[in-house]
Short mmCIF file of C-alpha atoms in Angstrom, two decimals:
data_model
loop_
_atom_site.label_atom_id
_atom_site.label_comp_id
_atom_site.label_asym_id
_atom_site.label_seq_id
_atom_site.Cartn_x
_atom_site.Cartn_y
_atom_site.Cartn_z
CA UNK A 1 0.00 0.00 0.00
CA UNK A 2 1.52 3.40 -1.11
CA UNK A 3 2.06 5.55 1.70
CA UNK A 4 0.73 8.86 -0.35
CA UNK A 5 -3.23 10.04 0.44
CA UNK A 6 -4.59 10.95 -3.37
CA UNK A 7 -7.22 13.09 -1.13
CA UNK A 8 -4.53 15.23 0.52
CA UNK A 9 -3.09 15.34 -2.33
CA UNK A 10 -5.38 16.74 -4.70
CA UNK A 11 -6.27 19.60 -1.86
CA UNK A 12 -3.01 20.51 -2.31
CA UNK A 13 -2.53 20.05 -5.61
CA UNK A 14 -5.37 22.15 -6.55
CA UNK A 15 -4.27 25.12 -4.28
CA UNK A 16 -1.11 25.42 -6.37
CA UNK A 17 -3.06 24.69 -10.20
CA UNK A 18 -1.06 21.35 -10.49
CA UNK A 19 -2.63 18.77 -12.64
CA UNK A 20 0.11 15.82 -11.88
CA UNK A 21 2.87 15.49 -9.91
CA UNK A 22 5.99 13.72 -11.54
CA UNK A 23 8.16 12.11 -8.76
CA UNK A 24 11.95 11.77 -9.97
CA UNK A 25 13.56 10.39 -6.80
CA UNK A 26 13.93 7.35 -5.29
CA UNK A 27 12.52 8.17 -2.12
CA UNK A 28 9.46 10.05 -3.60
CA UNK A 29 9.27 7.04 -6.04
CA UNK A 30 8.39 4.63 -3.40
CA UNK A 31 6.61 6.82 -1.15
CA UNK A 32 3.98 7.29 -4.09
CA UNK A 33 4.36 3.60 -5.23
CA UNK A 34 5.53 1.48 -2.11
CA UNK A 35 7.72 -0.25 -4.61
CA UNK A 36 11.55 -0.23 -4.39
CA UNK A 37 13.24 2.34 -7.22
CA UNK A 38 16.18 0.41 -7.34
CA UNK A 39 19.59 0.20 -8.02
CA UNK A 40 19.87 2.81 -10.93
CA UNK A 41 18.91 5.80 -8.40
CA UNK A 42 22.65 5.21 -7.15
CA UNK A 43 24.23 8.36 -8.30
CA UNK A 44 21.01 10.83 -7.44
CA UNK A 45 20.65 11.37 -10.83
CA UNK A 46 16.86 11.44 -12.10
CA UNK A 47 14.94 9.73 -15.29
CA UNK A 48 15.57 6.14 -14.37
CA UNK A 49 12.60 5.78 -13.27
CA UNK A 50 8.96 8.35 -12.21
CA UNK A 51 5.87 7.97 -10.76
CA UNK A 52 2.67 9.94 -12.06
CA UNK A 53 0.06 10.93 -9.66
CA UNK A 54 -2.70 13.30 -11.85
CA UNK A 55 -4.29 15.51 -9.37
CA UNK A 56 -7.64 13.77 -9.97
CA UNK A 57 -7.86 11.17 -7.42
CA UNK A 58 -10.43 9.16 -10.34
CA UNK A 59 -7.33 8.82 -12.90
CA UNK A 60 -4.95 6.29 -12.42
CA UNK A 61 -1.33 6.87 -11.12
CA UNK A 62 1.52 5.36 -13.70
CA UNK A 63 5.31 4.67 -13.36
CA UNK A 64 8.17 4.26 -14.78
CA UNK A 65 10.26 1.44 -13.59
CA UNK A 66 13.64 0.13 -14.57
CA UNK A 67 13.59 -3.94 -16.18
CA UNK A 68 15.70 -5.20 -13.15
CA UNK A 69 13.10 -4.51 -10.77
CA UNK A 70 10.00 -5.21 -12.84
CA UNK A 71 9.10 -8.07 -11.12
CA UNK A 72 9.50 -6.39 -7.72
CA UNK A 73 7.01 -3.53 -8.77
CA UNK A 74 4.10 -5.63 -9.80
CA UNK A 75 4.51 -7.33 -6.42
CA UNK A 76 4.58 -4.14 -3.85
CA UNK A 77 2.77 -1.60 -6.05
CA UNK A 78 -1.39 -1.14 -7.53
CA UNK A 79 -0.15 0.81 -10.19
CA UNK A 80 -0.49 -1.37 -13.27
CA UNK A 81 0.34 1.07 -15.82
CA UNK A 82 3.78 1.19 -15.70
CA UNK A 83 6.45 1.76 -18.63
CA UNK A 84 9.63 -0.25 -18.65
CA UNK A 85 13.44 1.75 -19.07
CA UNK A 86 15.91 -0.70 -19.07
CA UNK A 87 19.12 -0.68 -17.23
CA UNK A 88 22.59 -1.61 -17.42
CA UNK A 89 22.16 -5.23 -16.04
CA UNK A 90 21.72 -8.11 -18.46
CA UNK A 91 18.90 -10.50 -17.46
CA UNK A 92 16.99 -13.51 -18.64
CA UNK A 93 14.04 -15.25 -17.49
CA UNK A 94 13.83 -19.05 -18.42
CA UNK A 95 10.83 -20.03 -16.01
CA UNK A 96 8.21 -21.94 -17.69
CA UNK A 97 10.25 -22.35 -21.05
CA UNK A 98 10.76 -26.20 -22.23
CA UNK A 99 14.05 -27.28 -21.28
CA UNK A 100 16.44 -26.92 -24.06
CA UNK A 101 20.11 -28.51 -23.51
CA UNK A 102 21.34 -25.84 -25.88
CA UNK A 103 21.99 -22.89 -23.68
CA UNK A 104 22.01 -20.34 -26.31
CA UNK A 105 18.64 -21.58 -27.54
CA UNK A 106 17.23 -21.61 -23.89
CA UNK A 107 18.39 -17.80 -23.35
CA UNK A 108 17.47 -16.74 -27.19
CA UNK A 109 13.76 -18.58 -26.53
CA UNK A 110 13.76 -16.78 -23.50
CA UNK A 111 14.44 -12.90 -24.73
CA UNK A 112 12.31 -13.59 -27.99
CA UNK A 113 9.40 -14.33 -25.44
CA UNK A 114 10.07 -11.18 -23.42
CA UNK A 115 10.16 -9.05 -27.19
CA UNK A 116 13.72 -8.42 -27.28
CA UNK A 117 14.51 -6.79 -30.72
CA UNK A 118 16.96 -7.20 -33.23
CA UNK A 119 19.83 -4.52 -32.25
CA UNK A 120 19.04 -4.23 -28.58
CA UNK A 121 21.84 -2.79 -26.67
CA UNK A 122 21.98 -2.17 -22.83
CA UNK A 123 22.90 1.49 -22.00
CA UNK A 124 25.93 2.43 -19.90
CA UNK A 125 23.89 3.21 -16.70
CA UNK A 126 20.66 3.90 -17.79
CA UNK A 127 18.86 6.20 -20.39
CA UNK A 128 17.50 9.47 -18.74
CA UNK A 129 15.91 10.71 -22.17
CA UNK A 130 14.08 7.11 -22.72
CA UNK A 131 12.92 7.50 -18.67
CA UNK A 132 11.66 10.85 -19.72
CA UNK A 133 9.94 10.04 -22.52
CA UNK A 134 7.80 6.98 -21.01
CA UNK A 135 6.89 9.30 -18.37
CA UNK A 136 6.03 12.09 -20.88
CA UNK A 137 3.51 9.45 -22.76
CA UNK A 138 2.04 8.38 -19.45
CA UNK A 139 0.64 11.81 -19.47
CA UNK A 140 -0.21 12.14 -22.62
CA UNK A 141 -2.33 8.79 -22.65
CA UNK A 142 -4.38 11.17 -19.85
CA UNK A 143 -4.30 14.25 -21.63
CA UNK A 144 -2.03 15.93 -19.37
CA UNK A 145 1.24 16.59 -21.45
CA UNK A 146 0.67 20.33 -21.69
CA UNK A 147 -0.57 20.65 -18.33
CA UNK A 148 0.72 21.99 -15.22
CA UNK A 149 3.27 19.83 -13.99
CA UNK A 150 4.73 19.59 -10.25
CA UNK A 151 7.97 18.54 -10.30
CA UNK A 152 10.91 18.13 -7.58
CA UNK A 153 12.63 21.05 -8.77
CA UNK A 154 15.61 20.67 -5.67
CA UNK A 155 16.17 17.53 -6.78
CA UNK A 156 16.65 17.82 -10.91
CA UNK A 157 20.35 18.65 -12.52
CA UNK A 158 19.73 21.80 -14.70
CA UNK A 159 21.22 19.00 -17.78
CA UNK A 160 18.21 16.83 -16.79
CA UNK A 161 15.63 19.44 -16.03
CA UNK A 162 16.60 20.17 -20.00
CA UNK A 163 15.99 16.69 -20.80
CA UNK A 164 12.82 16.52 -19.35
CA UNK A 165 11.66 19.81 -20.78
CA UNK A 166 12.42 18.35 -24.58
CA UNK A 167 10.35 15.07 -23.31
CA UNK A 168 7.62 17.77 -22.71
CA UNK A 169 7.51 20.51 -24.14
CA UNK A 170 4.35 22.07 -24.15
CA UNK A 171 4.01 21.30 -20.23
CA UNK A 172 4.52 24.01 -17.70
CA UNK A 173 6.54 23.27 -14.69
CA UNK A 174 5.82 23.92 -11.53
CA UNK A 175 8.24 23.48 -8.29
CA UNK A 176 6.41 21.16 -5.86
CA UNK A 177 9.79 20.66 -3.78
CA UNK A 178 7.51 21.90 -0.21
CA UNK A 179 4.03 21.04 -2.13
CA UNK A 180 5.62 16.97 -1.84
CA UNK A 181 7.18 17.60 1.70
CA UNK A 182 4.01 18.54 2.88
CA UNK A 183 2.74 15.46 1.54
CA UNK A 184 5.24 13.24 3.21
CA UNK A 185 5.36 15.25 6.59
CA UNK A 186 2.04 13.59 7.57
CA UNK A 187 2.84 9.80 8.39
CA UNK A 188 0.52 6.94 7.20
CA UNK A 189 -0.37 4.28 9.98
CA UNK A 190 2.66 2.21 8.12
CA UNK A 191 5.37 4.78 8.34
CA UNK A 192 4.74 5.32 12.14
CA UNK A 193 4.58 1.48 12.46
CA UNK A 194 8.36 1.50 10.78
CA UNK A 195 9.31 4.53 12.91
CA UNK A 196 7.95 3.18 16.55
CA UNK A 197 10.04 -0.22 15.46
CA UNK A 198 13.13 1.96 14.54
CA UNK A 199 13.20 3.75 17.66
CA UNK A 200 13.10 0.68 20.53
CA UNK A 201 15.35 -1.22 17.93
CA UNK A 202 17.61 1.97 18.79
CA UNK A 203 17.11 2.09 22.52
CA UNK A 204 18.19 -1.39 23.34
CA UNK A 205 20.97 -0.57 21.27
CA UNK A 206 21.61 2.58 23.47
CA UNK A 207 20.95 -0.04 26.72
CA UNK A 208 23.86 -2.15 25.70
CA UNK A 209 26.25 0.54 24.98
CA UNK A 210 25.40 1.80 28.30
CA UNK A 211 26.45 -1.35 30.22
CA UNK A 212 29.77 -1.26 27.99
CA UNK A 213 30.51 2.33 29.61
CA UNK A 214 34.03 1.98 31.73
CA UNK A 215 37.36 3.07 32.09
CA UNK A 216 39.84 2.78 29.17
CA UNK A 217 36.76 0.89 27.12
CA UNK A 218 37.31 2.60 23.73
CA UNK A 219 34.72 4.81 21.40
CA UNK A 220 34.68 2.03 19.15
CA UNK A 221 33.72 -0.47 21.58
CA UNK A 222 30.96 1.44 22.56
CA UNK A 223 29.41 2.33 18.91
CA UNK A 224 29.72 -1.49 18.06
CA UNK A 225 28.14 -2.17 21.37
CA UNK A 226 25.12 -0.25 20.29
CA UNK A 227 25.62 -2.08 17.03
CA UNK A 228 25.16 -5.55 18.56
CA UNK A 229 22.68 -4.46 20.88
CA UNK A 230 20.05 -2.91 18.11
CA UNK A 231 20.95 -6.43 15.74
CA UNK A 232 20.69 -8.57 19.34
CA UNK A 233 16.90 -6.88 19.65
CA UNK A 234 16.05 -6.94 15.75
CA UNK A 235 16.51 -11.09 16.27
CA UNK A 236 14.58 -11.03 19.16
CA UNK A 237 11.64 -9.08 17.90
CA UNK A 238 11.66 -11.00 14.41
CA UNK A 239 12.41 -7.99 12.60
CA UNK A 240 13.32 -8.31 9.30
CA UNK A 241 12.99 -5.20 7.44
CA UNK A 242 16.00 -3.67 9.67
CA UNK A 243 17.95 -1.53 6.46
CA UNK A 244 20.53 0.47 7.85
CA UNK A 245 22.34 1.80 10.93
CA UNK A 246 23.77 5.39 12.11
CA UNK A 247 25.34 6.61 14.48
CA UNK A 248 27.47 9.82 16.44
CA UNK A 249 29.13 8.64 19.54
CA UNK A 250 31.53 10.94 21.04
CA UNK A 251 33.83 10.00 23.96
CA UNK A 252 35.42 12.79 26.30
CA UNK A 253 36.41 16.41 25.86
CA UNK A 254 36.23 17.55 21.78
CA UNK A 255 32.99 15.89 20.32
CA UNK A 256 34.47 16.67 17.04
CA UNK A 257 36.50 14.03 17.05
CA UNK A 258 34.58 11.43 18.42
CA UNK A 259 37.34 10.83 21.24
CA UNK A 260 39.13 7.25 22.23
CA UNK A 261 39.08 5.84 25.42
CA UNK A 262 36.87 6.42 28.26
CA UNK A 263 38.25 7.98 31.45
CA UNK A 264 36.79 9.26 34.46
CA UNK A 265 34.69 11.91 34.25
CA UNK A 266 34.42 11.73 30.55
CA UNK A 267 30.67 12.63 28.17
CA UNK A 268 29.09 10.45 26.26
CA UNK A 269 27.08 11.87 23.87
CA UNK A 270 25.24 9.22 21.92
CA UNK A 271 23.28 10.61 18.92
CA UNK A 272 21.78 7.50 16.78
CA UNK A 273 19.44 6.06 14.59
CA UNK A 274 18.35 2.66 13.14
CA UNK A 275 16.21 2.47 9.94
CA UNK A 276 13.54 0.44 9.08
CA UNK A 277 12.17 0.22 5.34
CA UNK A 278 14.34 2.85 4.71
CA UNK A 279 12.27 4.66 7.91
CA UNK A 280 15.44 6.30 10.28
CA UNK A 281 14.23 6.85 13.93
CA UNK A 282 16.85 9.65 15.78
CA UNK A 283 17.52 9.69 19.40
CA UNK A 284 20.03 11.19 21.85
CA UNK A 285 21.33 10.62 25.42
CA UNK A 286 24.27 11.47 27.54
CA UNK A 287 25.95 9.90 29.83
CA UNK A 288 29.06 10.52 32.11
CA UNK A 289 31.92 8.14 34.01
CA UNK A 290 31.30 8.56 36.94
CA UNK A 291 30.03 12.21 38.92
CA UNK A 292 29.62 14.35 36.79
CA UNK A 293 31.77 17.93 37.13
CA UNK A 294 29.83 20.54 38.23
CA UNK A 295 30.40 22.24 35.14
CA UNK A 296 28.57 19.57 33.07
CA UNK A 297 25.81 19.62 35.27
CA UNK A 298 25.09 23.44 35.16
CA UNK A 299 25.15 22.93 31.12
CA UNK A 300 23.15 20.13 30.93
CA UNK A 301 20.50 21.96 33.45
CA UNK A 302 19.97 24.83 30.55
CA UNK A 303 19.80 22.04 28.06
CA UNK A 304 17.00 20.13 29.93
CA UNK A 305 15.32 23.76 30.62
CA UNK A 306 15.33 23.98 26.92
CA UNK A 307 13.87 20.89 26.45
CA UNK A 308 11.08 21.16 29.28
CA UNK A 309 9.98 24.27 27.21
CA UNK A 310 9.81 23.25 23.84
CA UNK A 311 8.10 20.12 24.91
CA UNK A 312 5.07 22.03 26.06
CA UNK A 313 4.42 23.88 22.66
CA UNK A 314 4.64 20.48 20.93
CA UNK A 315 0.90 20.37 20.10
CA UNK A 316 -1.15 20.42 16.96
CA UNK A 317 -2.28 24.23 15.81
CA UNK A 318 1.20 26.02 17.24
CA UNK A 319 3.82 27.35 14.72
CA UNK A 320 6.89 25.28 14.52
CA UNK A 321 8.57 28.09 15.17
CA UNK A 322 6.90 28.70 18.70
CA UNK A 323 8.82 25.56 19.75
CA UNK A 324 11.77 26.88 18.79
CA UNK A 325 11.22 30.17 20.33
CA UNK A 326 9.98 28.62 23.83
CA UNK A 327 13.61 26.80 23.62
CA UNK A 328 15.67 29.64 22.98
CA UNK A 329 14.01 31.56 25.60
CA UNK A 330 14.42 29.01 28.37
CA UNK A 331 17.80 27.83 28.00
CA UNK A 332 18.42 32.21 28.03
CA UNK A 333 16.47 32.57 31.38
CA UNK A 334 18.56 29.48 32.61
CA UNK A 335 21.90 31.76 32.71
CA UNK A 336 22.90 31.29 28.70
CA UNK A 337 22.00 34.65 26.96
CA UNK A 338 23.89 33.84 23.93
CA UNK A 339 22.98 29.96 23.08
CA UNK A 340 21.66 30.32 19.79
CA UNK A 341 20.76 27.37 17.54
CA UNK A 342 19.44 27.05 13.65
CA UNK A 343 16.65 24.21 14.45
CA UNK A 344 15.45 22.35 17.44
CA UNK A 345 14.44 19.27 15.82
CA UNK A 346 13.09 17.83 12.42
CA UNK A 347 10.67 15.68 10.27
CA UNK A 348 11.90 12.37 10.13
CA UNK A 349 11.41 9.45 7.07
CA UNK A 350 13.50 8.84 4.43
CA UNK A 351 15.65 11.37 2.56
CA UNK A 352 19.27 11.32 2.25
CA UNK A 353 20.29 12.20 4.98
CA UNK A 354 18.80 11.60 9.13
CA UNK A 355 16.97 14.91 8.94
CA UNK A 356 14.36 16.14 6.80
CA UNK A 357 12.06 18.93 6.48
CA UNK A 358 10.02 20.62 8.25
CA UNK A 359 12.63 21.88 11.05
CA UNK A 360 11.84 23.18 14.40
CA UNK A 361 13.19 26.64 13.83
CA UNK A 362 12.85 30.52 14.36
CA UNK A 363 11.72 30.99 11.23
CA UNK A 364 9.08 28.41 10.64
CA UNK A 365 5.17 28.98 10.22
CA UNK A 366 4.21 25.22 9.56
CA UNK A 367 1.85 24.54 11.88
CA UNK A 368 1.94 21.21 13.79
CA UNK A 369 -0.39 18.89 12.73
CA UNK A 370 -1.83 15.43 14.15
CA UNK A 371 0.19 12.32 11.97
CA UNK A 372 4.04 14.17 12.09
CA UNK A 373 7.11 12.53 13.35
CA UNK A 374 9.75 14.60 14.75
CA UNK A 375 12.59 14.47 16.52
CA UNK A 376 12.64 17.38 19.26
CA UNK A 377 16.45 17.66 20.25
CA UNK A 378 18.29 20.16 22.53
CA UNK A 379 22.31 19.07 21.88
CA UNK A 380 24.86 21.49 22.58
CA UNK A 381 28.79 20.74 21.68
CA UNK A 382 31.30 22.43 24.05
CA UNK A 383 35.12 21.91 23.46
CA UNK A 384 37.08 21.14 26.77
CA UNK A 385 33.57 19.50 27.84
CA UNK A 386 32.41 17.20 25.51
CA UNK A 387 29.00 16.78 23.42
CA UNK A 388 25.82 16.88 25.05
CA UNK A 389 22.39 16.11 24.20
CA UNK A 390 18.76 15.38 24.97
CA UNK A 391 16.62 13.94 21.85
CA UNK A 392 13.09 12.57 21.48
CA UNK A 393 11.56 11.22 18.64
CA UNK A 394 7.49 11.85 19.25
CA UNK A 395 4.27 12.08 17.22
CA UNK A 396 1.85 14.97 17.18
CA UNK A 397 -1.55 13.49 18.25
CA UNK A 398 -5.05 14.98 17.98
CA UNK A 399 -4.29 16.84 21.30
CA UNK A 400 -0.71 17.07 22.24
CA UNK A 401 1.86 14.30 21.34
CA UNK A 402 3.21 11.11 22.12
CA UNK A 403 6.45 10.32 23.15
CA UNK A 404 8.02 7.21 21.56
CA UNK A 405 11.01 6.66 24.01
CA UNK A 406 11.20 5.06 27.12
CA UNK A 407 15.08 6.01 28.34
CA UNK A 408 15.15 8.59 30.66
CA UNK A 409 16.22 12.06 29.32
CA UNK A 410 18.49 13.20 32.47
CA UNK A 411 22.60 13.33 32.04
CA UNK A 412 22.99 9.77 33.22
CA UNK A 413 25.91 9.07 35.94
CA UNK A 414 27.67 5.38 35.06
#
């Protein structure tokens, strides 16, 4: 089931006189399609493969999808209208085909089956101008090739936004960069599934490393600690959908440089994040060896001030930026005037990176709305101290929001 509402959609669509959106990246791809885009979306580079979502809920998405992972699309995705672009791996499908000792026969049966022309040649990487093209006569078969067309403008080269503008020529482009973010910032019942699982998966990860905390026990051994302990829980739970790990662990005085060994009286800030589906979760906690200094403390305090106040303006209808500004306020009244920070926190799903629009700044006037994951983080990074930081990934609810850790938030004495 794709993950994108065609209702919201349309509303939003129709605000900005879009009559399709074109989705060009992998992420988007599968977010409209809940199929994989596969392995030709590599190198970031778009027109292997598209999804087309008209803004008429009635008429019926299409795609473009690379050969390799035909097979895989029909499987995960409704869309049956899909156009094939074929990529640089050879294939061959024999199943069903009467044996033939003669392999050449067998593979030549095969292709002629699957309408492999005379002359077919496999490109280099894949063809961007062919991917364009299919998607430009998925349009057309709607009507919709001179239309108003939303496009991922952040995302396209200005060599392929060329290409695609020769694919379509009489079609006006639109940027729906924040039209599609707005889109994905509101979590389907799935997404929050993969994010709740990506978050404990994290935590007992964060559990182990924290038993591994002692004198002279290296950085290392504490990352791959929380390594083992999110793969250890992942087993336990049956989880199999477990598609990548992160993490920032930073042992003692410069959190630049992550640190070595732990000595007494050293931070550990521990800033990390397991993904599921491709779904990152993002959590942070600190701990020290042994008492902490009373310098630490008096830091973390504004920190934990900070986060106390954001917390509270973490409810559907308020600005994102009033969380930010409740933040910046508190950690100011706590005895640090000049603490100033870009963002407080973040969407979370899966873009590039760990972080993803909409952020939790001063600047902000999204509104918070039931259905968003965030993380809500107050770190701070002092040299001679160490890293520090308090992070929570949560869901806005109908009235307020729901936490989805369990660790306690306090700078944590080991």
């Amino acid at each position: 089931m794709a993950h994108l509402d065609r209702q919201r959609a349309a509303r939003l669509m129709e605000a900005e006189g879009i009559d399709a959106l074109l989705l060009l990246t992998a992420e988007t791809f599968t977010y409209a399609t809940s199929a994989p885009a596969g392995v030709a979306t590599m190198w970031r580079k778009t027109g292997a493969i598209a999804a087309v979502v008209p803004a008429d809920p009635a008429i019926a998405e299409g795609a473009v999808v690379s050969d390799l992972f035909e097979a895989a699309f029909r499987v995960a995705s409704s869309i049956t209208d899909i156009r094939i672009n074929p990529i640089w791996v050879e294939t061959a499908d024999i199943t069903g085909i009467a044996f033939d000792p003669d392999a050449a026969n067998l593979v030549a049966e095969a292709l002629r089956i699957k309408g492999r022309k005379g002359g077919f040649a496999r490109p280099e990487t894949f063809d961007a101008d062919l991917g364009f093209q299919h998607a430009a006569d998925i349009l057309a078969d709607r009507g919709l090739q001179g239309g108003h067309i939303g496009i991922e403008l952040e995302s396209l080269s200005v060599s392929d936004f060329r290409r695609l503008q020769n694919a379509l020529p009489d079609a006006t482009f639109v940027d729906a960069s924040r039209l599609v973010a707005q889109l994905r910032m509101i979590k389907s019942p799935a997404e929050i599934e993969h994010l709740r699982t990506a978050v404990a998966l994290s935590e007992a990860g964060i559990e182990m490393l924290q038993k591994t905390i002692a004198i002279d026990v290296s950085r290392d051994a504490l990352a791959a600690a929380w390594t083992t302990g999110v793969k250890e829980e992942a087993a336990r739970r049956g989880v199999k959908n477990l598609t990548g790990l992160w993490e920032y662990v930073s042992v003692g005085p410069n959190p630049w440089i992550q640190g070595g060994a732990v000595e007494e009286g050293s931070l550990i800030k521990v800033d990390v994040g397991c993904l599921i589906s491709g779904y990152t979760s993002d959590t942070g906690r600190t701990f020290v060896c042994g008492k902490p200094t009373a310098l630490q403390s008096r830091l973390f305090q504004g920190l934990e001030a900070a986060f106390a106040a954001g917390l509270d303006k973490l409810r559907p209808g308020n600005a994102m930026s009033a969380v930010h500004r409740a933040a910046t306020h508190a950690i100011a009244n706590a005895g640090f005037p000049d603490f100033t920070r870009g963002h407080f926190g973040h969407g979370l799903g899966t873009g590039p990176g760990s972080e993803e629009w909409p952020f939790l700044s001063a600047t902000s006037e999204t509104l918070l709305e039931p259905g968003m994951v965030l993380a809500f983080e107050t770190p701070w990074y002092v040299d001679g101290v160490g890293g520090m930081i308090i992070e929570d990934q949560l869901l806005i609810t109908a009235d307020g929001h729901e936490i989805m850790n369990r660790l306690p938030r306090g700078l944590v004495s080991v």
